[in-house]
Coordinates of N, CA and C in Angstrom, one line a residue:
Chain O
Q1 N -129.6 -239.2 -102.6 CA -128.6 -238.3 -103.2 C -127.3 -238.5 -102.3
L2 N -126.2 -238.8 -103.0 CA -124.9 -239.0 -102.3 C -124.4 -237.6 -101.8
Q3 N -124.0 -237.6 -100.6 CA -123.4 -236.4 -100.0 C -122.1 -236.8 -99.2
L4 N -121.1 -235.9 -99.3 CA -119.8 -236.1 -98.6 C -119.6 -234.8 -97.8
Q5 N -119.1 -235.0 -96.6 CA -118.9 -233.9 -95.7 C -117.6 -234.1 -95.0
E6 N -116.7 -233.1 -95.2 CA -115.4 -233.1 -94.5 C -115.5 -232.5 -93.1
S7 N -114.7 -233.0 -92.2 CA -114.6 -232.4 -90.9 C -113.2 -232.5 -90.3
G8 N -112.9 -231.6 -89.4 CA -111.6 -231.6 -88.8 C -111.1 -230.2 -88.5
P9 N -110.0 -230.1 -87.8 CA -109.5 -228.7 -87.4 C -109.2 -227.8 -88.5
G10 N -109.5 -226.6 -88.3 CA -109.3 -225.6 -89.4 C -107.9 -225.0 -89.3
L11 N -107.2 -225.2 -88.1 CA -105.9 -224.6 -87.9 C -105.0 -225.7 -87.4
V12 N -103.8 -225.8 -88.0 CA -102.8 -226.8 -87.6 C -101.5 -226.1 -87.5
K13 N -100.7 -226.5 -86.5 CA -99.4 -225.8 -86.3 C -98.4 -226.5 -87.2
P14 N -97.4 -225.7 -87.6 CA -96.3 -226.3 -88.5 C -95.6 -227.4 -87.7
S15 N -95.3 -228.5 -88.5 CA -94.6 -229.7 -88.1 C -95.6 -230.7 -87.5
E16 N -96.8 -230.3 -87.2 CA -97.8 -231.2 -86.7 C -98.6 -232.0 -87.8
T17 N -99.6 -232.7 -87.4 CA -100.3 -233.6 -88.3 C -101.7 -233.0 -88.6
L18 N -102.0 -232.9 -89.8 CA -103.4 -232.5 -90.3 C -104.2 -233.8 -90.3
S19 N -105.4 -233.7 -89.7 CA -106.3 -234.9 -89.7 C -107.7 -234.4 -90.1
L20 N -108.2 -235.1 -91.2 CA -109.5 -234.8 -91.7 C -110.3 -236.1 -91.9
T21 N -111.6 -236.0 -91.7 CA -112.5 -237.1 -92.0 C -113.6 -236.7 -92.9
C22 N -113.9 -237.6 -93.8 CA -115.0 -237.5 -94.8 C -116.1 -238.5 -94.5
T23 N -117.3 -237.9 -94.2 CA -118.5 -238.8 -93.9 C -119.3 -238.9 -95.1
V24 N -119.6 -240.1 -95.6 CA -120.4 -240.3 -96.8 C -121.8 -240.7 -96.3
S25 N -122.8 -240.0 -96.9 CA -124.2 -240.4 -96.7 C -124.9 -240.5 -98.0
G26 N -126.0 -241.3 -98.0 CA -126.8 -241.5 -99.2 C -126.2 -242.6 -100.1
G27 N -125.2 -243.3 -99.6 CA -124.5 -244.3 -100.4 C -123.5 -245.1 -99.5
S28 N -123.1 -246.2 -100.0 CA -122.2 -247.0 -99.2 C -120.8 -246.9 -99.6
I29 N -119.9 -246.6 -98.7 CA -118.5 -246.5 -99.0 C -117.9 -247.9 -99.4
S30 N -118.7 -248.9 -99.1 CA -118.2 -250.3 -99.4 C -118.6 -250.8 -100.8
S31 N -119.1 -249.8 -101.6 CA -119.4 -250.2 -103.0 C -118.1 -250.6 -103.7
S32 N -118.2 -251.6 -104.5 CA -117.1 -252.1 -105.3 C -116.9 -251.2 -106.6
S33 N -117.8 -250.3 -106.8 CA -117.7 -249.6 -108.1 C -116.9 -248.3 -107.9
Y34 N -116.5 -247.9 -106.7 CA -115.9 -246.6 -106.6 C -114.7 -246.7 -105.6
Y35 N -113.8 -245.7 -105.8 CA -112.8 -245.4 -104.8 C -113.3 -244.1 -104.2
W36 N -112.5 -243.7 -103.2 CA -112.8 -242.4 -102.5 C -111.5 -241.7 -102.4
G37 N -111.6 -240.3 -102.6 CA -110.3 -239.6 -102.7 C -110.3 -238.3 -102.0
W38 N -109.1 -237.7 -101.9 CA -108.9 -236.4 -101.3 C -108.2 -235.5 -102.4
I39 N -108.6 -234.3 -102.5 CA -108.0 -233.3 -103.4 C -107.9 -232.0 -102.6
R40 N -106.8 -231.3 -102.9 CA -106.7 -230.0 -102.2 C -106.5 -228.9 -103.1
Q41 N -106.7 -227.7 -102.6 CA -106.6 -226.5 -103.5 C -106.1 -225.3 -102.6
P42 N -104.9 -224.9 -102.7 CA -104.3 -223.8 -102.0 C -105.2 -222.5 -102.4
P43 N -105.3 -221.6 -101.5 CA -106.1 -220.4 -101.8 C -105.7 -219.7 -103.1
G44 N -106.6 -219.5 -104.0 CA -106.4 -218.8 -105.2 C -105.6 -219.6 -106.3
K45 N -105.4 -220.9 -106.0 CA -104.6 -221.8 -106.9 C -105.5 -222.9 -107.5
G46 N -104.8 -223.8 -108.2 CA -105.5 -225.0 -108.8 C -105.6 -226.2 -107.9
L47 N -106.0 -227.3 -108.5 CA -106.4 -228.5 -107.8 C -105.2 -229.5 -107.8
E48 N -105.0 -230.2 -106.7 CA -104.0 -231.2 -106.6 C -104.6 -232.5 -106.0
W49 N -104.4 -233.6 -106.7 CA -104.9 -234.8 -106.1 C -103.9 -235.3 -105.0
V50 N -104.5 -235.7 -103.9 CA -103.7 -236.1 -102.7 C -103.6 -237.6 -102.7
G51 N -104.7 -238.3 -102.8 CA -104.7 -239.7 -102.7 C -106.0 -240.3 -102.8
S52 N -106.1 -241.7 -103.0 CA -107.4 -242.4 -103.1 C -107.3 -243.7 -102.3
I53 N -108.5 -244.2 -101.9 CA -108.6 -245.4 -101.2 C -109.8 -246.2 -101.6
Y54 N -109.6 -247.5 -101.6 CA -110.7 -248.4 -101.9 C -111.3 -248.9 -100.6
Y55 N -112.5 -249.4 -100.6 CA -113.1 -249.8 -99.3 C -112.3 -251.0 -98.6
S56 N -111.6 -251.7 -99.4 CA -110.8 -252.8 -98.9 C -109.5 -252.3 -98.1
G57 N -109.2 -251.0 -98.3 CA -108.1 -250.4 -97.7 C -106.9 -250.2 -98.6
S58 N -107.0 -250.6 -99.9 CA -105.9 -250.3 -100.8 C -105.8 -248.8 -101.0
T59 N -104.6 -248.3 -101.0 CA -104.4 -246.8 -101.1 C -103.4 -246.4 -102.1
Y60 N -103.5 -245.2 -102.6 CA -102.6 -244.7 -103.7 C -102.5 -243.2 -103.4
Y61 N -101.2 -242.7 -103.5 CA -100.9 -241.4 -103.1 C -100.2 -240.6 -104.2
N62 N -100.3 -239.3 -104.1 CA -99.5 -238.5 -105.0 C -98.0 -238.5 -104.5
P63 N -97.1 -238.8 -105.4 CA -95.7 -238.9 -104.9 C -95.2 -237.5 -104.4
S64 N -95.8 -236.4 -104.9 CA -95.4 -235.1 -104.5 C -95.5 -234.8 -103.0
L65 N -96.3 -235.6 -102.3 CA -96.4 -235.5 -100.9 C -95.3 -236.2 -100.1
K66 N -94.4 -236.9 -100.8 CA -93.3 -237.5 -100.2 C -93.6 -238.3 -99.0
S67 N -94.6 -239.2 -99.1 CA -95.0 -240.2 -98.1 C -95.5 -239.6 -96.8
R68 N -95.9 -238.3 -96.8 CA -96.4 -237.7 -95.6 C -97.9 -238.0 -95.4
A69 N -98.6 -238.5 -96.5 CA -100.0 -238.7 -96.4 C -100.4 -240.1 -96.1
T70 N -101.4 -240.3 -95.3 CA -102.0 -241.6 -95.0 C -103.5 -241.5 -95.0
I71 N -104.1 -242.3 -95.9 CA -105.6 -242.4 -96.0 C -106.1 -243.7 -95.4
S72 N -107.1 -243.7 -94.6 CA -107.7 -244.9 -94.1 C -109.2 -244.9 -94.3
V73 N -109.8 -246.0 -94.1 CA -111.3 -246.1 -94.3 C -111.9 -246.9 -93.1
D74 N -113.1 -246.4 -92.7 CA -113.9 -247.1 -91.6 C -115.2 -247.4 -92.2
T75 N -115.4 -248.6 -92.7 CA -116.6 -248.9 -93.4 C -117.8 -249.0 -92.5
S76 N -117.6 -249.3 -91.2 CA -118.7 -249.3 -90.2 C -119.3 -247.9 -90.0
K77 N -118.5 -246.9 -90.2 CA -119.0 -245.5 -90.0 C -119.2 -244.8 -91.3
N78 N -119.0 -245.5 -92.4 CA -119.1 -244.9 -93.8 C -118.2 -243.7 -93.9
Q79 N -117.0 -243.8 -93.4 CA -116.1 -242.7 -93.4 C -114.7 -243.0 -93.9
F80 N -114.0 -242.1 -94.5 CA -112.6 -242.2 -94.7 C -111.9 -241.0 -94.3
S81 N -110.6 -241.2 -94.0 CA -109.8 -240.1 -93.3 C -108.5 -239.8 -94.0
L82 N -108.0 -238.6 -93.8 CA -106.7 -238.2 -94.3 C -105.8 -237.7 -93.1
N83 N -104.6 -238.2 -93.0 CA -103.6 -237.7 -92.1 C -102.5 -237.2 -93.0
L84 N -102.0 -236.0 -92.7 CA -100.9 -235.5 -93.4 C -99.9 -234.9 -92.4
N85 N -98.7 -235.6 -92.3 CA -97.8 -235.2 -91.2 C -96.8 -234.2 -91.6
S86 N -96.1 -233.6 -90.6 CA -95.0 -232.7 -90.9 C -95.5 -231.5 -91.8
V87 N -96.6 -230.9 -91.4 CA -97.2 -229.9 -92.3 C -96.4 -228.6 -92.2
T88 N -96.4 -227.9 -93.3 CA -95.8 -226.5 -93.4 C -96.9 -225.6 -94.0
A89 N -96.5 -224.3 -94.1 CA -97.5 -223.4 -94.7 C -97.9 -223.8 -96.1
A90 N -97.1 -224.5 -96.8 CA -97.4 -224.9 -98.2 C -98.6 -225.9 -98.2
D91 N -98.9 -226.5 -97.1 CA -100.1 -227.4 -97.0 C -101.4 -226.7 -96.7
T92 N -101.3 -225.4 -96.5 CA -102.6 -224.6 -96.3 C -103.4 -224.7 -97.6
A93 N -104.6 -225.1 -97.5 CA -105.5 -225.3 -98.6 C -106.9 -225.7 -98.2
V94 N -107.8 -225.6 -99.2 CA -109.1 -226.2 -99.0 C -109.0 -227.7 -99.4
Y95 N -109.4 -228.5 -98.5 CA -109.3 -230.0 -98.7 C -110.7 -230.5 -99.0
Y96 N -110.8 -231.2 -100.2 CA -112.0 -231.8 -100.6 C -111.9 -233.3 -100.6
C97 N -113.0 -233.9 -100.1 CA -113.1 -235.4 -100.3 C -114.1 -235.6 -101.5
A98 N -113.9 -236.7 -102.2 CA -114.7 -237.0 -103.4 C -114.9 -238.4 -103.6
R99 N -116.0 -238.8 -104.3 CA -116.1 -240.1 -104.8 C -115.4 -240.2 -106.1
V100 N -114.7 -241.4 -106.3 CA -113.9 -241.6 -107.4 C -114.4 -242.7 -108.3
A101 N -114.8 -242.3 -109.5 CA -115.3 -243.3 -110.5 C -114.1 -243.8 -111.3
Y102 N -114.0 -245.1 -111.4 CA -112.8 -245.7 -112.0 C -113.2 -246.7 -113.1
S103 N -112.3 -247.0 -114.0 CA -112.5 -248.0 -115.0 C -111.5 -249.0 -115.0
S104 N -110.5 -249.0 -115.9 CA -109.5 -250.1 -115.9 C -108.3 -249.8 -115.1
G105 N -108.4 -249.9 -113.8 CA -107.3 -249.6 -112.9 C -107.6 -248.4 -112.0
W106 N -107.1 -248.4 -110.9 CA -107.4 -247.4 -109.9 C -107.1 -246.0 -110.4
F107 N -106.1 -245.8 -111.2 CA -105.7 -244.5 -111.6 C -106.5 -244.0 -112.8
R108 N -107.3 -244.9 -113.4 CA -108.1 -244.5 -114.5 C -109.4 -244.0 -113.9
S109 N -109.3 -242.9 -113.2 CA -110.4 -242.4 -112.3 C -110.6 -240.9 -112.3
Y110 N -111.8 -240.5 -112.2 CA -112.1 -239.1 -112.1 C -113.1 -238.9 -110.9
F111 N -113.4 -237.7 -110.6 CA -114.1 -237.4 -109.3 C -115.6 -236.9 -109.7
D112 N -116.6 -237.7 -109.3 CA -117.9 -237.4 -109.8 C -118.8 -236.8 -108.7
Y113 N -118.5 -237.0 -107.5 CA -119.2 -236.3 -106.4 C -118.1 -235.7 -105.4
W114 N -118.4 -234.5 -105.0 CA -117.4 -233.8 -104.1 C -118.1 -233.3 -102.9
G115 N -117.3 -233.2 -101.8 CA -117.8 -232.5 -100.6 C -117.6 -231.0 -100.8
Q116 N -118.1 -230.3 -99.8 CA -118.1 -228.8 -100.0 C -116.7 -228.2 -99.7
G117 N -115.8 -229.0 -99.1 CA -114.4 -228.6 -98.8 C -114.3 -228.0 -97.5
T118 N -113.1 -228.1 -96.9 CA -112.8 -227.5 -95.6 C -111.4 -226.8 -95.7
L119 N -111.4 -225.6 -95.2 CA -110.1 -224.8 -95.3 C -109.3 -225.2 -94.1
V120 N -108.0 -225.6 -94.3 CA -107.1 -225.9 -93.3 C -105.9 -225.0 -93.4
T121 N -105.7 -224.2 -92.4 CA -104.6 -223.3 -92.4 C -103.5 -223.8 -91.5
V122 N -102.2 -223.8 -92.0 CA -101.1 -224.2 -91.2 C -100.4 -222.9 -90.7
S123 N -100.4 -222.7 -89.4 CA -99.8 -221.5 -88.9 C -99.6 -221.7 -87.4
S124 N -98.6 -221.0 -86.8 CA -98.3 -221.1 -85.4 C -99.1 -220.0 -84.7
Chain V
E1 N -94.8 -237.2 -114.7 CA -96.2 -237.0 -114.6 C -96.6 -236.1 -115.8
I2 N -97.9 -236.2 -116.2 CA -98.4 -235.5 -117.3 C -98.8 -234.1 -116.8
V3 N -98.2 -233.1 -117.5 CA -98.6 -231.7 -117.2 C -99.6 -231.2 -118.2
L4 N -100.7 -230.6 -117.6 CA -101.8 -230.1 -118.4 C -101.7 -228.6 -118.4
T5 N -101.7 -228.0 -119.6 CA -101.6 -226.5 -119.7 C -102.9 -226.1 -120.3
Q6 N -103.6 -225.2 -119.6 CA -104.9 -224.7 -120.1 C -104.8 -223.3 -120.6
S7 N -105.5 -223.0 -121.7 CA -105.4 -221.7 -122.3 C -106.8 -221.3 -122.9
P8 N -107.1 -220.0 -122.9 CA -106.3 -218.9 -122.3 C -106.5 -219.0 -120.7
G9 N -105.8 -218.2 -120.0 CA -105.9 -218.1 -118.6 C -107.3 -217.5 -118.2
T10 N -107.7 -216.5 -119.0 CA -109.0 -215.8 -118.7 C -109.6 -215.6 -120.1
L11 N -110.9 -215.8 -120.1 CA -111.7 -215.6 -121.3 C -112.8 -214.6 -120.9
S12 N -112.9 -213.5 -121.6 CA -113.9 -212.4 -121.3 C -114.9 -212.5 -122.4
L13 N -116.1 -212.9 -122.0 CA -117.2 -213.0 -123.0 C -118.5 -212.5 -122.5
S14 N -119.5 -212.4 -123.4 CA -120.8 -211.9 -123.0 C -121.8 -213.1 -123.0
P15 N -122.8 -213.0 -122.2 CA -123.8 -214.1 -122.2 C -124.4 -214.3 -123.6
G16 N -124.6 -215.5 -124.0 CA -125.0 -215.8 -125.4 C -123.9 -216.1 -126.3
E17 N -122.7 -215.7 -126.0 CA -121.6 -216.0 -126.9 C -121.1 -217.4 -126.6
G18 N -120.3 -218.0 -127.6 CA -119.7 -219.3 -127.4 C -118.3 -219.2 -126.8
A19 N -117.9 -220.2 -126.1 CA -116.6 -220.3 -125.5 C -115.9 -221.5 -125.9
T20 N -114.6 -221.4 -126.2 CA -113.7 -222.5 -126.5 C -112.5 -222.5 -125.6
L21 N -112.4 -223.6 -124.8 CA -111.3 -223.7 -123.8 C -110.4 -224.8 -124.2
S22 N -109.1 -224.6 -124.1 CA -108.1 -225.5 -124.5 C -107.4 -226.2 -123.3
C23 N -107.1 -227.4 -123.5 CA -106.3 -228.2 -122.5 C -105.2 -229.0 -123.3
R24 N -103.9 -228.7 -123.1 CA -102.9 -229.3 -123.8 C -102.0 -230.1 -122.8
A25 N -101.8 -231.4 -123.2 CA -101.0 -232.3 -122.3 C -99.6 -232.4 -122.8
S26 N -98.7 -232.6 -121.8 CA -97.2 -232.7 -122.1 C -96.9 -234.0 -122.8
Q27 N -97.8 -235.0 -122.7 CA -97.6 -236.2 -123.5 C -99.0 -236.8 -123.8
S28 N -99.0 -237.7 -124.8 CA -100.3 -238.1 -125.3 C -101.2 -238.8 -124.2
V29 N -102.4 -238.4 -124.1 CA -103.4 -238.9 -123.2 C -104.4 -239.7 -124.0
S30 N -104.7 -240.9 -123.6 CA -105.7 -241.7 -124.3 C -107.0 -240.9 -124.2
S31 N -107.7 -240.8 -125.4 CA -108.9 -239.9 -125.4 C -110.0 -240.3 -124.4
T32 N -109.9 -241.5 -123.9 CA -110.9 -241.9 -122.9 C -110.7 -241.3 -121.6
Y33 N -109.5 -240.8 -121.3 CA -109.1 -240.5 -119.9 C -108.9 -239.0 -119.7
L34 N -109.8 -238.2 -120.1 CA -109.7 -236.7 -119.9 C -111.1 -236.2 -119.3
A35 N -111.1 -235.5 -118.3 CA -112.3 -234.9 -117.7 C -112.2 -233.4 -117.6
W36 N -113.4 -232.8 -117.5 CA -113.5 -231.4 -117.3 C -114.4 -231.1 -116.1
Y37 N -114.0 -230.1 -115.3 CA -114.8 -229.6 -114.1 C -115.1 -228.1 -114.2
Q38 N -116.2 -227.8 -113.6 CA -116.5 -226.3 -113.4 C -116.5 -226.0 -111.9
Q39 N -115.9 -224.9 -111.6 CA -115.8 -224.4 -110.2 C -116.3 -223.0 -110.1
K40 N -117.3 -222.7 -109.3 CA -117.7 -221.4 -109.0 C -117.1 -220.9 -107.7
P41 N -117.0 -219.6 -107.5 CA -116.4 -219.1 -106.2 C -117.0 -219.7 -105.0
G42 N -116.2 -220.2 -104.1 CA -116.7 -220.7 -102.8 C -117.3 -222.1 -102.9
Q43 N -117.3 -222.7 -104.1 CA -117.9 -224.0 -104.2 C -116.9 -225.1 -104.6
A44 N -117.3 -226.3 -104.5 CA -116.5 -227.4 -104.9 C -116.6 -227.5 -106.4
P45 N -115.6 -228.1 -107.1 CA -115.7 -228.4 -108.5 C -116.9 -229.3 -108.8
R46 N -117.4 -229.2 -110.0 CA -118.5 -230.1 -110.4 C -118.0 -230.8 -111.7
L47 N -118.2 -232.1 -111.8 CA -117.8 -232.8 -113.0 C -118.8 -232.4 -114.1
L48 N -118.2 -232.1 -115.3 CA -118.9 -231.7 -116.5 C -118.8 -232.8 -117.5
I49 N -117.6 -233.2 -117.8 CA -117.3 -234.2 -118.9 C -116.3 -235.2 -118.4
Y50 N -116.5 -236.4 -118.8 CA -115.5 -237.5 -118.6 C -115.3 -238.3 -119.9
G51 N -114.3 -239.0 -120.0 CA -114.0 -239.7 -121.3 C -113.9 -238.8 -122.4
A52 N -113.4 -237.6 -122.2 CA -113.1 -236.5 -123.1 C -114.4 -235.9 -123.7
S53 N -115.5 -236.7 -123.8 CA -116.7 -236.1 -124.5 C -118.0 -236.6 -124.0
T54 N -118.0 -237.3 -122.9 CA -119.3 -237.8 -122.3 C -119.7 -236.8 -121.2
R55 N -120.9 -236.3 -121.4 CA -121.4 -235.3 -120.4 C -121.8 -236.1 -119.1
A56 N -121.5 -235.5 -117.9 CA -121.9 -236.1 -116.7 C -123.4 -235.9 -116.5
T57 N -124.0 -236.7 -115.6 CA -125.4 -236.6 -115.3 C -125.9 -235.2 -115.0
G58 N -126.9 -234.7 -115.7 CA -127.5 -233.4 -115.4 C -126.8 -232.2 -116.1
I59 N -125.8 -232.5 -116.9 CA -125.0 -231.4 -117.5 C -125.7 -231.0 -118.8
P60 N -126.0 -229.7 -119.0 CA -126.8 -229.3 -120.3 C -125.9 -229.6 -121.5
D61 N -126.7 -229.8 -122.6 CA -126.0 -230.1 -123.9 C -125.2 -229.0 -124.5
R62 N -125.3 -227.8 -123.9 CA -124.5 -226.7 -124.5 C -123.0 -226.9 -124.1
F63 N -122.7 -227.8 -123.2 CA -121.3 -228.2 -122.9 C -120.9 -229.4 -123.7
S64 N -119.8 -229.3 -124.4 CA -119.3 -230.5 -125.2 C -117.8 -230.5 -125.1
G65 N -117.3 -231.8 -125.1 CA -115.9 -232.0 -125.0 C -115.4 -232.7 -126.3
S66 N -114.2 -232.4 -126.7 CA -113.6 -233.1 -127.8 C -112.1 -233.1 -127.7
G67 N -111.5 -233.8 -128.6 CA -110.0 -233.8 -128.7 C -109.4 -235.2 -128.6
S68 N -108.1 -235.3 -128.8 CA -107.4 -236.6 -128.6 C -105.9 -236.3 -128.6
G69 N -105.2 -237.3 -128.2 CA -103.7 -237.1 -128.1 C -103.3 -236.1 -127.0
T70 N -102.8 -235.0 -127.5 CA -102.3 -234.0 -126.5 C -103.2 -232.7 -126.5
D71 N -104.2 -232.6 -127.3 CA -105.1 -231.4 -127.4 C -106.5 -231.7 -127.2
F72 N -107.1 -231.1 -126.2 CA -108.5 -231.3 -125.9 C -109.2 -230.0 -125.7
T73 N -110.5 -230.0 -126.0 CA -111.3 -228.7 -126.0 C -112.6 -228.9 -125.3
L74 N -112.9 -227.9 -124.5 CA -114.3 -227.8 -123.9 C -115.0 -226.7 -124.6
T75 N -116.1 -226.9 -125.1 CA -116.9 -225.9 -125.8 C -118.2 -225.6 -125.1
I76 N -118.5 -224.4 -124.9 CA -119.8 -224.0 -124.4 C -120.5 -223.2 -125.5
S77 N -121.6 -223.7 -126.0 CA -122.1 -223.2 -127.2 C -122.7 -221.8 -127.0
R78 N -123.5 -221.6 -126.0 CA -124.0 -220.3 -125.7 C -124.0 -220.1 -124.2
L79 N -123.2 -219.1 -123.8 CA -123.0 -218.9 -122.4 C -124.2 -218.4 -121.7
E80 N -124.6 -219.1 -120.6 CA -125.7 -218.7 -119.7 C -125.0 -217.9 -118.5
P81 N -125.7 -217.1 -117.8 CA -125.1 -216.4 -116.7 C -124.5 -217.3 -115.7
E82 N -125.0 -218.5 -115.5 CA -124.5 -219.4 -114.5 C -123.2 -220.1 -115.0
D83 N -122.8 -219.9 -116.2 CA -121.6 -220.6 -116.8 C -120.3 -219.8 -116.5
F84 N -120.4 -218.6 -116.0 CA -119.2 -217.9 -115.7 C -118.6 -218.4 -114.4
A85 N -117.4 -219.0 -114.6 CA -116.7 -219.8 -113.6 C -115.3 -220.1 -114.0
V86 N -114.6 -220.9 -113.3 CA -113.3 -221.5 -113.6 C -113.5 -222.9 -114.1
Y87 N -112.8 -223.3 -115.1 CA -112.9 -224.6 -115.7 C -111.5 -225.3 -115.6
Y88 N -111.5 -226.6 -115.1 CA -110.3 -227.4 -115.0 C -110.4 -228.6 -115.8
C89 N -109.3 -229.0 -116.5 CA -109.2 -230.3 -117.1 C -108.4 -231.2 -116.2
Q90 N -108.6 -232.5 -116.3 CA -107.9 -233.5 -115.5 C -107.6 -234.8 -116.3
Q91 N -106.4 -235.3 -116.3 CA -106.1 -236.5 -117.0 C -106.1 -237.6 -116.0
Y92 N -106.6 -238.8 -116.5 CA -106.5 -240.0 -115.6 C -106.0 -241.2 -116.5
D93 N -105.1 -240.9 -117.3 CA -104.4 -241.9 -118.1 C -103.2 -242.5 -117.4
I94 N -102.5 -241.6 -116.7 CA -101.2 -242.0 -116.1 C -101.1 -241.5 -114.7
S95 N -100.7 -242.3 -113.7 CA -100.6 -241.8 -112.4 C -99.3 -240.9 -112.3
P96 N -99.3 -239.8 -111.5 CA -100.4 -239.4 -110.7 C -101.5 -238.6 -111.4
L97 N -102.7 -238.6 -110.9 CA -103.7 -237.9 -111.5 C -103.4 -236.4 -111.4
T98 N -103.5 -235.7 -112.5 CA -103.1 -234.3 -112.6 C -104.2 -233.4 -113.2
F99 N -104.2 -232.1 -112.8 CA -105.2 -231.2 -113.2 C -104.5 -230.1 -114.0
G100 N -105.2 -229.4 -114.9 CA -104.7 -228.2 -115.5 C -104.8 -227.0 -114.5
G101 N -104.2 -225.9 -114.9 CA -104.2 -224.7 -114.0 C -105.5 -223.9 -114.1
G102 N -106.4 -224.3 -115.0 CA -107.7 -223.6 -115.0 C -107.8 -222.5 -116.0
T103 N -109.0 -222.3 -116.5 CA -109.4 -221.2 -117.4 C -110.6 -220.5 -116.7
K104 N -110.4 -219.2 -116.5 CA -111.5 -218.4 -115.9 C -112.4 -217.8 -117.0
V105 N -113.7 -218.1 -117.0 CA -114.6 -217.5 -118.0 C -115.3 -216.4 -117.3
E106 N -115.0 -215.1 -117.6 CA -115.6 -214.0 -116.9 C -116.5 -213.2 -117.9
I107 N -117.4 -212.4 -117.2 CA -118.4 -211.6 -118.0 C -117.7 -210.4 -118.5
K108 N -117.8 -210.2 -119.8 CA -117.2 -209.0 -120.5 C -118.0 -207.8 -120.2

């Protein structure tokens, strides 16, 4: 059974960098059949796709983040990570990692397995 | 980007009743590239439907998806107590991937 688990600080100061890691178990992050992604959800609000990564390191981001996001992968540890710099209170959210099933192109993709999510609060 | 508008915002129904949830796109979405998720309080979303009408693994057949172009529908034929939740649609036809604002199905 595939499982994803987010980890990282729950509190980040404004202007600093938010760093989260997703550990995948029960399956290989090096599978050619999937991407891996981050989605966030501000408290009481809807879902926003942050970005996706392939095991080879190819990355794709939501332009709304204005190039503040960086996603990386460590196949030896079966993990992928999110760094979001210059955070503000607007980045306060539950951050989910997920497996991304895709078809004809990386963006032709939906999220079929999700981690439980981790709340990150941006506050001084 | 494609904006997805879900309606109604809240649906108040009783167990055993049917539910019809709407997802309207700001531009045409290929019928293959629309998904639906269910989210319960304090939990991660769960994939229900992909390809507009294909149920994900383990999803009961009381859930069905339909639609094309700009109008898509999620139908729950007979609400079970565990179906009261928030439902989101997601398009994956054009980048960036976008979600609708959600429809809450609550117990009347």
